[in-house]
Coordinates of C-alpha atoms and ligand atoms in Angstrom, one line a residue:
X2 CA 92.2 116.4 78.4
X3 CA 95.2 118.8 79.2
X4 CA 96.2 118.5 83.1
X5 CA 94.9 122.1 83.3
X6 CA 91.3 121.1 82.6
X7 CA 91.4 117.7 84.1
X8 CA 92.5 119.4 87.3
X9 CA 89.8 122.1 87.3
X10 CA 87.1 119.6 86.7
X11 CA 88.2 117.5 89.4
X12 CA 88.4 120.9 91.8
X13 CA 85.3 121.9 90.6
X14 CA 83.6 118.4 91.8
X15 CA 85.3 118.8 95.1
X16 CA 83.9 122.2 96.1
X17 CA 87.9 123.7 95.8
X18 CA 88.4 126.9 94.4
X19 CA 92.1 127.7 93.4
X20 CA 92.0 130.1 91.4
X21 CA 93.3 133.3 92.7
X22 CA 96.9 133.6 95.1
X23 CA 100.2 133.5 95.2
X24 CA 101.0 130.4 95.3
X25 CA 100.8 128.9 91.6
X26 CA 100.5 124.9 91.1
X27 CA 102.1 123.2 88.1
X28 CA 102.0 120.0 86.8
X29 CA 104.8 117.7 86.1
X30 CA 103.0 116.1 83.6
X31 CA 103.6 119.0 81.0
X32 CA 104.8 121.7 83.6
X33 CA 101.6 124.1 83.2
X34 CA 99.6 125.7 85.3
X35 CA 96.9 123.9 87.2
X36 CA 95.8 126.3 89.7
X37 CA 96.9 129.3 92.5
X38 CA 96.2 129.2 96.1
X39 CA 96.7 131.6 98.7
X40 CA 98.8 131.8 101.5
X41 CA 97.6 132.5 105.4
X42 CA 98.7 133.5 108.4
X43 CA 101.1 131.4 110.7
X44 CA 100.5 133.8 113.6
X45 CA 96.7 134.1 113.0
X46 CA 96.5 129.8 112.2
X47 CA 98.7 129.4 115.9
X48 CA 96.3 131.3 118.0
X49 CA 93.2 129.9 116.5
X50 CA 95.1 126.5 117.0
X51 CA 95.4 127.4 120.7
X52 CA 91.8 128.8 121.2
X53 CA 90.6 125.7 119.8
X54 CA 92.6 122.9 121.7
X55 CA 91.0 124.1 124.7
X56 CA 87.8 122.5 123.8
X57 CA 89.2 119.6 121.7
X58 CA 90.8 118.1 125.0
X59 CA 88.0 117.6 126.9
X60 CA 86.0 116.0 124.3
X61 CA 85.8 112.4 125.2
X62 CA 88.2 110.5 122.6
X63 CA 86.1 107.9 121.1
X64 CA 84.1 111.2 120.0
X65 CA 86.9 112.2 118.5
X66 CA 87.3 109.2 116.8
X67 CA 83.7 110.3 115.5
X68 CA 85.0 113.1 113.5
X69 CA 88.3 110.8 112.2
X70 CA 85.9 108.2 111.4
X71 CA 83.4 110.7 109.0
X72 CA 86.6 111.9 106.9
X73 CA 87.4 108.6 106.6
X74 CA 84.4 108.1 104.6
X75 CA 84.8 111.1 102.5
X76 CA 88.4 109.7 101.7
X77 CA 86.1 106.5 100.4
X78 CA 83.8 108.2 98.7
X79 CA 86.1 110.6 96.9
X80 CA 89.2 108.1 96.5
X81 CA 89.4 108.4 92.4
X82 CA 89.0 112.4 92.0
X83 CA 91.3 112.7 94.7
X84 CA 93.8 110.1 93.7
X85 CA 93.4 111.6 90.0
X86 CA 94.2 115.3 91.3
X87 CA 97.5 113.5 93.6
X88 CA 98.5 112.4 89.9
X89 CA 98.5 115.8 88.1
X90 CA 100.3 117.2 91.2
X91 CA 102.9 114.9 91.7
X92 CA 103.1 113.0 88.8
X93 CA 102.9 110.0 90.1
X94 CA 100.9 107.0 88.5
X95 CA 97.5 106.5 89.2
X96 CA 97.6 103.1 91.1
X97 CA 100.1 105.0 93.2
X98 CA 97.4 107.5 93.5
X99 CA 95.0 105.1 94.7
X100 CA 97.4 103.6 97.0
X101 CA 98.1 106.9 98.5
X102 CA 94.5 107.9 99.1
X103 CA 93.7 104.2 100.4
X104 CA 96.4 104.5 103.0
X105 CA 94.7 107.6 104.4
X106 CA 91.7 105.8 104.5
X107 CA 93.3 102.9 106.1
X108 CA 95.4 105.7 108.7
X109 CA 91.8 106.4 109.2
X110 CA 90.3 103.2 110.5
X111 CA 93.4 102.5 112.8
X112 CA 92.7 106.0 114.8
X113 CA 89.3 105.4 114.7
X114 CA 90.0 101.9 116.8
X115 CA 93.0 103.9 118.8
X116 CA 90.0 106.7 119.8
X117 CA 89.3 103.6 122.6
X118 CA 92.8 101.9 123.1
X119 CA 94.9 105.1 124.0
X120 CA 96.1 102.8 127.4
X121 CA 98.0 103.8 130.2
X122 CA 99.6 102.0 132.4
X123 CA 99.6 101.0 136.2
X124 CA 102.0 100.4 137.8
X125 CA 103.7 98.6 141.4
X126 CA 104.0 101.5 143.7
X127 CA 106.8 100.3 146.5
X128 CA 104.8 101.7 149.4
X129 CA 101.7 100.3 150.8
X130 CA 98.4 101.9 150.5
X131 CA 99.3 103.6 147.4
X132 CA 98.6 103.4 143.3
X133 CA 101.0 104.5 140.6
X134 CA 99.5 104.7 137.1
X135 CA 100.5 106.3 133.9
X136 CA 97.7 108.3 132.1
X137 CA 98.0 109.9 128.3
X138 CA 96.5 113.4 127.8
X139 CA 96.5 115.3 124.7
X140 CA 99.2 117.6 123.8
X141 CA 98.8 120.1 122.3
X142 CA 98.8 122.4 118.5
X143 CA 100.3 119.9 116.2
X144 CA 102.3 121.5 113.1
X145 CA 102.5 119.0 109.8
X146 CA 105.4 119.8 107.5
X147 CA 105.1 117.6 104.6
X148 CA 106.9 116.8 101.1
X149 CA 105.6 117.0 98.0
X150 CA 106.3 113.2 96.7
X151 CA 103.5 111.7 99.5
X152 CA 101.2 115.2 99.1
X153 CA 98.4 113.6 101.2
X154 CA 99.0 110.7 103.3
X155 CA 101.6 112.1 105.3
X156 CA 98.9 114.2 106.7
X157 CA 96.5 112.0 107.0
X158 CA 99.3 109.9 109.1
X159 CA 99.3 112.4 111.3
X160 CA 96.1 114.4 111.4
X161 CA 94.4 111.2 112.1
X162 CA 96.1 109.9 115.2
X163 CA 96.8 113.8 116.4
X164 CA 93.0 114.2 116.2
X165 CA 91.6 111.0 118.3
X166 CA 94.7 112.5 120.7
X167 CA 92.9 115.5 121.2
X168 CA 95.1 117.8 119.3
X169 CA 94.6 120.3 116.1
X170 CA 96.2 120.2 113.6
X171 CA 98.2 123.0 111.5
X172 CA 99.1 121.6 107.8
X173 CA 101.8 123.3 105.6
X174 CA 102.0 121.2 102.8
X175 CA 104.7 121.4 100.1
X176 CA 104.9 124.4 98.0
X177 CA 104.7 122.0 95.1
X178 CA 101.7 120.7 95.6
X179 CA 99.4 122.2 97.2
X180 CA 95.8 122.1 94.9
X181 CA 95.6 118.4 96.7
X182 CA 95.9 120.1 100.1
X183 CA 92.8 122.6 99.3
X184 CA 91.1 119.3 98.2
X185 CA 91.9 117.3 101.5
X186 CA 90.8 120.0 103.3
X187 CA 87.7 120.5 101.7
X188 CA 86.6 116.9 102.4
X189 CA 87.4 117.6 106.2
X190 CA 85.7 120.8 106.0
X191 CA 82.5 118.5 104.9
X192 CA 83.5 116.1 108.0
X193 CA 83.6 118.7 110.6
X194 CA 80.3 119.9 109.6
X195 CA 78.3 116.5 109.5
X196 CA 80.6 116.1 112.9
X197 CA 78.7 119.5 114.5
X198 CA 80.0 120.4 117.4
X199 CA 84.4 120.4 116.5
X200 CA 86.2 124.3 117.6
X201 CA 86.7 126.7 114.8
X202 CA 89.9 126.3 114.1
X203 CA 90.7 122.6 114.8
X204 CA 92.0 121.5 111.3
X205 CA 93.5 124.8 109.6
X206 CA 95.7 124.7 106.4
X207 CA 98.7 127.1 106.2
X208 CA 99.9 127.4 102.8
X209 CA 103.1 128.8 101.7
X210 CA 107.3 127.9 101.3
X211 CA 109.9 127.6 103.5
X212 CA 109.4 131.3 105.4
X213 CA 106.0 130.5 106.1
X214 CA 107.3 126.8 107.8
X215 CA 110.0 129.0 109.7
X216 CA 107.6 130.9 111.5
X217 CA 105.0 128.5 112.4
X218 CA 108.1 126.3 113.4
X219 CA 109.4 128.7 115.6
X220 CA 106.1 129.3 117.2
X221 CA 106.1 128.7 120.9
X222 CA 102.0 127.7 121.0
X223 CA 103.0 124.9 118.8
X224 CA 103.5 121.2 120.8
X225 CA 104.6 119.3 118.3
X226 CA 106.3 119.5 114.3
X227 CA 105.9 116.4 112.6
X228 CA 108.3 117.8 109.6
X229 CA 108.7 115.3 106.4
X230 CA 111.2 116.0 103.6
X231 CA 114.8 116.5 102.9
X232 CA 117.6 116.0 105.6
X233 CA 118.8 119.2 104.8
X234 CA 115.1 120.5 106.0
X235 CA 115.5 118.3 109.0
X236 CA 118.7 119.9 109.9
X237 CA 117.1 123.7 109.5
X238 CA 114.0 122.7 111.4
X239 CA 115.2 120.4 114.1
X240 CA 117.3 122.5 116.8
X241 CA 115.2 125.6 116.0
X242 CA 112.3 123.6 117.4
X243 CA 114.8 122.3 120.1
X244 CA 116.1 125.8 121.1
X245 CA 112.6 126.4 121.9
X246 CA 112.4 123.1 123.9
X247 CA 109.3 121.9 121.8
X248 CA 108.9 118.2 120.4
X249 CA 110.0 117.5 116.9
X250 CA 109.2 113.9 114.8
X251 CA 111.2 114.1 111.8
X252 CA 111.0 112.0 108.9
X253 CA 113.8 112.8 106.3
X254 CA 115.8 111.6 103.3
X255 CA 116.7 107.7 102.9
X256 CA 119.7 105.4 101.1
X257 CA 117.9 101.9 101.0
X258 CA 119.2 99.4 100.0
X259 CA 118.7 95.5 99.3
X260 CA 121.1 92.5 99.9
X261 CA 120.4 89.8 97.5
X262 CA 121.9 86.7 98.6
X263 CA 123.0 83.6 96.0
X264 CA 120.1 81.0 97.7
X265 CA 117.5 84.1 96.6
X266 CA 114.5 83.9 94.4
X267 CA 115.8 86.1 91.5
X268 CA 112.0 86.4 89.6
X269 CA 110.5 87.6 93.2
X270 CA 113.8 89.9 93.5
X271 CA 113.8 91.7 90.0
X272 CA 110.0 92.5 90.6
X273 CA 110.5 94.1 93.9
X274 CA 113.6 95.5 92.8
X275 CA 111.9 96.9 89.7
X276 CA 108.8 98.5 92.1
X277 CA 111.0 100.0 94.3
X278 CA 113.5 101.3 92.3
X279 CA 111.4 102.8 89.7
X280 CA 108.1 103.2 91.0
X281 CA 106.7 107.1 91.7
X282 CA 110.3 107.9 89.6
X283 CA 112.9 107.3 92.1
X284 CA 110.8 110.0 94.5
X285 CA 110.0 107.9 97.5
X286 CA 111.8 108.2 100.7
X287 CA 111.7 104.1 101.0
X288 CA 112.7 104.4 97.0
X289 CA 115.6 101.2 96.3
X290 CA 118.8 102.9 96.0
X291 CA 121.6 101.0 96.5
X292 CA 121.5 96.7 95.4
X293 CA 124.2 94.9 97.2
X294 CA 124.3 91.7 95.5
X295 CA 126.2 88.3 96.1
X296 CA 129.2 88.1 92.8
X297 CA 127.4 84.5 92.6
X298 CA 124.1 85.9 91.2
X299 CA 125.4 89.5 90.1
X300 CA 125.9 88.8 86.5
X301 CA 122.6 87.5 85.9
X302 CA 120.4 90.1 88.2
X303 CA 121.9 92.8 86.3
X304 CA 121.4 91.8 83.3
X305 CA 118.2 90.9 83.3
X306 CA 117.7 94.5 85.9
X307 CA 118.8 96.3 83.0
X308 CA 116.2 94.7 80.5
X309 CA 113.7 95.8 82.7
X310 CA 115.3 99.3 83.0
X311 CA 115.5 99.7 79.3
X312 CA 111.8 98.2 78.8
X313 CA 109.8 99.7 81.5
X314 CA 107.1 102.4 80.1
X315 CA 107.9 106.1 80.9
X316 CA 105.3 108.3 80.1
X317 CA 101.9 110.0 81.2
X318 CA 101.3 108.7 84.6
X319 CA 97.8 109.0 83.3
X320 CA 97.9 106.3 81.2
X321 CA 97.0 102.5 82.8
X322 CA 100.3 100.5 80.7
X323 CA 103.0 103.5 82.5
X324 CA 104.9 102.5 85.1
X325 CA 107.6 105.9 85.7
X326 CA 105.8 109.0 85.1
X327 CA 107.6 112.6 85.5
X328 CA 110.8 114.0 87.7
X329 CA 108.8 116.6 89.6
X330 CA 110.7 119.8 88.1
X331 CA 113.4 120.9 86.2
X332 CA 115.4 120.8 89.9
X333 CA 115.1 116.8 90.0
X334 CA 115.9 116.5 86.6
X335 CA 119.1 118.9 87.2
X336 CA 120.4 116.3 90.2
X337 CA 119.6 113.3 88.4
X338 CA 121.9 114.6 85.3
X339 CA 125.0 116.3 88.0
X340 CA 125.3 112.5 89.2
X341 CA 124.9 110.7 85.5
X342 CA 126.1 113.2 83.8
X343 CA 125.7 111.7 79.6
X344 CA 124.4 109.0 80.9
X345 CA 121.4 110.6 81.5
X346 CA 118.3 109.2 79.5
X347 CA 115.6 111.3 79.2
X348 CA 112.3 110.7 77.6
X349 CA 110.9 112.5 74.7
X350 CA 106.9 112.0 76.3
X351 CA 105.4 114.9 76.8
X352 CA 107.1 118.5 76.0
X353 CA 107.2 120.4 79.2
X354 CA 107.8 117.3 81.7
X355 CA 110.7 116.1 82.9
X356 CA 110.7 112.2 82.1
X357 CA 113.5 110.2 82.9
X358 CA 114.5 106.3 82.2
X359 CA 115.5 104.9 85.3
X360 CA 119.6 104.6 85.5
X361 CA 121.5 101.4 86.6
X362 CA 124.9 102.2 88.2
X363 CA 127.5 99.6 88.8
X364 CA 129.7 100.9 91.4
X365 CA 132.7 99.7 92.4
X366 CA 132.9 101.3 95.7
X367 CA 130.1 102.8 98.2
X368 CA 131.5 106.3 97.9
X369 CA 130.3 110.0 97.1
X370 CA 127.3 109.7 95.7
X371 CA 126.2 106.7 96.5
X372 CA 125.9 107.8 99.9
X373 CA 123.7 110.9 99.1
X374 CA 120.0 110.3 98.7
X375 CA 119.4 111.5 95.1
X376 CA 116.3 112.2 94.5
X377 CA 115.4 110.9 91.0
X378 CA 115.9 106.9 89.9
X379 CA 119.5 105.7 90.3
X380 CA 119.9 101.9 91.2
X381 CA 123.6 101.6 92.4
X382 CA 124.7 98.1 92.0
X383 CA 127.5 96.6 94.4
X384 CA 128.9 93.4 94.4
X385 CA 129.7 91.6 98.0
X386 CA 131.5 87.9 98.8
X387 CA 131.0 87.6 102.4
X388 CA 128.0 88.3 104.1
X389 CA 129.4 90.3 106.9
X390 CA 130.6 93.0 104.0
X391 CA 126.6 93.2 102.6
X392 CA 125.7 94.1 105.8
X393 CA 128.6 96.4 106.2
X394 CA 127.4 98.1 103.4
X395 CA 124.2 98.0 104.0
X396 CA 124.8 100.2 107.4
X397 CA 127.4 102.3 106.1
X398 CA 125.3 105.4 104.9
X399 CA 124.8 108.2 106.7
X400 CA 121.0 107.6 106.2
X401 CA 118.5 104.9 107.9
X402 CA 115.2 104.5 106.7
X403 CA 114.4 101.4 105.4
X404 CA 116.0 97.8 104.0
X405 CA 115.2 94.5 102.7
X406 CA 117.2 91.3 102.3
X407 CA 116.5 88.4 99.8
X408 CA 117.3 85.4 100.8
X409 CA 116.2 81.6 101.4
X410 CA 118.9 81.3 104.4
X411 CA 117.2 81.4 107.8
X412 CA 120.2 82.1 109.2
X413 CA 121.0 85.2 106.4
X414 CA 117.5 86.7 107.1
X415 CA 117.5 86.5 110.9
X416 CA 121.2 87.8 110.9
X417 CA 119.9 90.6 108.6
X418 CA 116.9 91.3 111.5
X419 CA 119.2 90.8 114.4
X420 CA 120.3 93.6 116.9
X421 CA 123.9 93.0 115.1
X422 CA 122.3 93.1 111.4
X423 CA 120.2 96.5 109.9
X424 CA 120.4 99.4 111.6
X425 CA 117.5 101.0 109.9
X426 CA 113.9 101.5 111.1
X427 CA 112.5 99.3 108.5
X428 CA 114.2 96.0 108.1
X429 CA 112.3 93.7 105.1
X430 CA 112.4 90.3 104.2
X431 CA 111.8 89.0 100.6
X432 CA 109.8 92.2 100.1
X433 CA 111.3 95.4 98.7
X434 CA 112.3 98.2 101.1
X435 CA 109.3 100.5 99.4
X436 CA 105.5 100.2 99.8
X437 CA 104.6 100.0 104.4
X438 CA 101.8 99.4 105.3
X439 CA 100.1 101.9 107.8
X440 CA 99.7 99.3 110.7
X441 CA 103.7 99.4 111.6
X442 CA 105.4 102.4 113.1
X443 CA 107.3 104.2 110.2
X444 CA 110.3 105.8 110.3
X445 CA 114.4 105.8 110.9
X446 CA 117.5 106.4 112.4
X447 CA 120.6 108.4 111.5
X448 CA 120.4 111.3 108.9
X449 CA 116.8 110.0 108.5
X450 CA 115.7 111.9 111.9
X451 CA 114.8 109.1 114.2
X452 CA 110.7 109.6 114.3
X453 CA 107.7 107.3 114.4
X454 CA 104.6 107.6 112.8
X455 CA 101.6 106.0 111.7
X456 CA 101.0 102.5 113.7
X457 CA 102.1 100.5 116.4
X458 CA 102.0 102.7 118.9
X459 CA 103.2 105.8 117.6
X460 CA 100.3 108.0 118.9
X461 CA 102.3 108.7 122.1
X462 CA 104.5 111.5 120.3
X463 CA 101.6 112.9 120.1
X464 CA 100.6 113.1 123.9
X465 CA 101.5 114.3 127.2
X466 CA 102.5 111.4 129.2
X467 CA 101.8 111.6 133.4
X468 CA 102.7 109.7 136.2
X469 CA 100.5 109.6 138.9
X470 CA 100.6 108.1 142.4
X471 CA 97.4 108.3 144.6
X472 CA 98.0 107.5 148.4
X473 CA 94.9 106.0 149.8
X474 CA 96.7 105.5 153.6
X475 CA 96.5 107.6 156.6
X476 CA 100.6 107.1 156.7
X477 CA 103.1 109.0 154.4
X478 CA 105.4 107.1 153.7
X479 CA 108.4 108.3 151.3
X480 CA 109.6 106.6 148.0
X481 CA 113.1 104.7 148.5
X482 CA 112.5 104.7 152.4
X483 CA 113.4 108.0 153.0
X484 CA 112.7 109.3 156.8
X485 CA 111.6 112.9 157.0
X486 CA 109.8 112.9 160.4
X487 CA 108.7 115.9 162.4
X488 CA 110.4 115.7 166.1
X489 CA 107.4 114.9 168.4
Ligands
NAD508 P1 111.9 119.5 101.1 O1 112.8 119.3 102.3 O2 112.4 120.4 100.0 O3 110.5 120.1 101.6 C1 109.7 119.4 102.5 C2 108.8 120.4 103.3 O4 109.6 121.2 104.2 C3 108.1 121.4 102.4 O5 106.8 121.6 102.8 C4 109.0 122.7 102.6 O6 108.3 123.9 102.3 C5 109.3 122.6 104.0 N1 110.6 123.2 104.4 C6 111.8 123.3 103.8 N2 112.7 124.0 104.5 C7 112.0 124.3 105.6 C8 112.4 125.1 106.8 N3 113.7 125.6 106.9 N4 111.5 125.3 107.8 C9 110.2 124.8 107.6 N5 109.8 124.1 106.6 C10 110.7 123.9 105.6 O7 111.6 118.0 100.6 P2 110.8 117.6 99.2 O8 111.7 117.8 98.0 O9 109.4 118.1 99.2 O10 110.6 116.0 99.5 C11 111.6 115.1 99.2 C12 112.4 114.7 100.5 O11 111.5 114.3 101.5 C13 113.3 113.5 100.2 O12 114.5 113.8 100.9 C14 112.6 112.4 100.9 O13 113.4 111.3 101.3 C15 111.9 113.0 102.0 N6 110.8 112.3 102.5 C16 110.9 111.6 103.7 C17 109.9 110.8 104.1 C18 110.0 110.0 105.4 O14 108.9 109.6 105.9 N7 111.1 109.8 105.9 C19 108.7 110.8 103.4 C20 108.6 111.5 102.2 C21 109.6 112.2 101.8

């Protein structure tokens, strides 16, 4: 079946219609046509936002964990069309697919257990008869900006702890994929209404490009943007939120990068390496970019790295025996070739797509581009002597998402996980830096924008934090033992 049909079969069991609008969809897999959405109002989606946050709030929050709870299982129950239609959007493989959808469900599962563990604290008030405690309350209209290489979880990361939270949410999904936004939305449409009683206007869709994220960015009503993509996106929409004093979570581009050390298991190595180099064609924010690896084991890892480069199976993401499927656009294919130049393989598969082989640079030095995050699958190699230098290197990108080591040294690893050892949110050990799991907060530092999301306990960027102290005495006594007494 051509992607066009496959994709309006699979709408067409989902209840989406997409076929009128604007906005037009096209597949990587052979670059046609898949469907046209519309766009909406950012003003109209805000106030509606607003209107219906005013009822959200007081609903009790393991209620609200009702509603997270029922999409949950319409993620289950529609985990194969959906993944399918995530693989004609973003041409990723299908077990990537499935893995995507499963981590929404799993996102899912978590809020619906946070909908009764959103704890405060109390605390030791320093004066007698009093009580100090720390309470959570929702927070407000919550804006989710996402990319187009995770076109559904990254909601679902968000949506489902900013709903137990008792916020609404606002999605503007990626311009380039946004057929598998209509469909997500159309399965929460079918949990809000076995749910009843949820405000009109509690989970709205925005579609649209960059003007359309501008404005609901700059929109006072809005509490929080959880923006994912590019650092150069970060840049635009981080102080424009901050000029406006609202909260910003921002989730941008990554340089990972993986120290293999001479006591490491080399088969367990190339197979991560190959996963996270590779996999969803270089286009993951965790994706492997840069291998520092001991000169003892170099020779050997690359050699056998470049096998696997030169075997791996390109192709339809469609098909059960491919491993890379397509470059998203012409764009990523245009970047992949400004960095390789001739070097550049690409893969006669299917006319229309852009399919790539994935590249293995040795570099003698990490400079110019190996400190960009280029978008596409490029596997710098550099070799290290002394450990101190890998971890040099391994911090010295303006990027700091994620990291892994491999090693059988206790003292390498716990280095490597030390306050002294990877700066980067994600720090890995004998697993690649690609593939988290929901239950740990994700995110990092530097150029990479510093947010939190998913697990752990993330869910406080999305609420208001208050301190209260309750005096229960017929005294009132000041805090630090300050006197303040009326003359008798
Ligand atoms: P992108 O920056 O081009 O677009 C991301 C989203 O931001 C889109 O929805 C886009 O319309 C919107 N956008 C762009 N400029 C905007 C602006 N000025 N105001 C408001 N919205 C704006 O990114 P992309 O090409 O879709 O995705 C790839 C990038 O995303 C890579 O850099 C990747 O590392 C990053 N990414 C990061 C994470 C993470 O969690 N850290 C996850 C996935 C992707």
């Amino acid at each position: 079946m051509s992607p066009a049909e496959e994709a309006a079969s699979i709408l067409k069991e989902l209840g989406v219609n997409a076929d009128g609008g604007d906005l037009v969809s096209s597949s990587p897999i052979d670059g046609s046509e898949i469907g046209r959405v519309r766009t909406a109002d950012p003003a109209e989606a805000a106030r509606a936002a607003v209107e219906a946050f005013e009822r959200w709030r007081t609903v009790p929050a393991p209620r609200r964990g009702e509603l997270v709870r029922l999409l949950g299982e319409e993620l289950r129950a529609a985990k194969e069309p959906l993944a399918k239609l995530v693989t004609l959007e973003s041409g990723k493989i299908l077990q990537e697919g499935l893995g995507e959808v499963q981590e929404m469900i799993d996102i899912c599962d978590f809020a619906v257990g946070l909908s009764r563990q959103l704890y405060g604290l109390t605390i030791a008030s320093e004066r007698s008869n009093h009580r100090m405690m720390e309470q959570w309350h929702p927070l407000g209209p919550v804006l989710v900006i996402s990319a187009f290489n995770f076109p559904v979880a990254v909601w679902a990361w968000n949506a489902a702890l900013a709903l137990v939270c008792g916020n609404p949410v606002i999605w503007k999904p990626s311009e380039k994929t946004p057929l598998t936004a209509e469909a997500v939305t159309a399965l929460m449409k079918r949990a809000l209404k076995r749910f009843g009683d949820a405000p009109e206007g509690l989970v709205q869709l925005v579609q649209g490009g960059r003007e359309i994220g501008e404005q609901l960015v700059d929109d006072p009503r809005i509490a929080l943007v959880s923006a994912t993509g590019s650092t150069a996106m970060g840049r635009a929409v981080g102080p424009r939120v901050a000029q406006r004093f609202g909260r910003a979570l921002l989730e941008l581009g990554g340089n990972n990068a993986m120290i293999v050390c001479p006591s490491a298991d080399l088969a367990l190595a190339e197979r991560a390496i190959l996963f996270s180099a590779a996999g969803t064609a270089g286009q993951r924010c965790t994706t492997l970019r840069r291998l520092i690896v001991h000169e003892r084991v170099a020779d050997q890892l690359v050699a056998r790295l470049k096998q696997l480069f030169a075997h791996v199976k390109v192709g339809d993401p469609r098909e059960h025996d491919t491993l890379v499927g397509p470059l998203i656009d012409e764009s990523a294919f245009d970047g992949m070739k400004r960095v390789l130049g001739e070097r550049i393989e690409r893969v006669d598969a299917i006319s229309g797509g852009y399919y790539v082989r994935p590249a293995l640079v040795e570099a003698e030095a990490q400079a110019g581009t190996v400190l960009q995050e280029t978008f596409a699958p490029i596997l710098y190699a550099l070799r290290y002597r002394e450990f101190d230098e890998a971890l040099r290197l391994n911090n010295e990108v303006p990027q700091g998402l994620s990291s892994a080591i491999f090693t059988n040294d206790l003292r390498e690893a716990e280095r490597f996980l030390s306050a002294a050892g990877s700066d980067c949110g994600i720090a890995n050990v004998n697993i690649g830096p690609s593939g988290a799991e929901i239950g740990g907060a994700f995110g990092g530092e530097k150029e990479t924008g510093g947010g939190r999301e998913s697990g752990s306990d993330s869910w406080r960027a999305y609420m208001r934090r208050q301190t209260n102290t309750v005096n229960y005495g017929t005294d009132l006594p000041l805090a630090q033992g300050i006197r303040f007494d009326i003359a008798p």
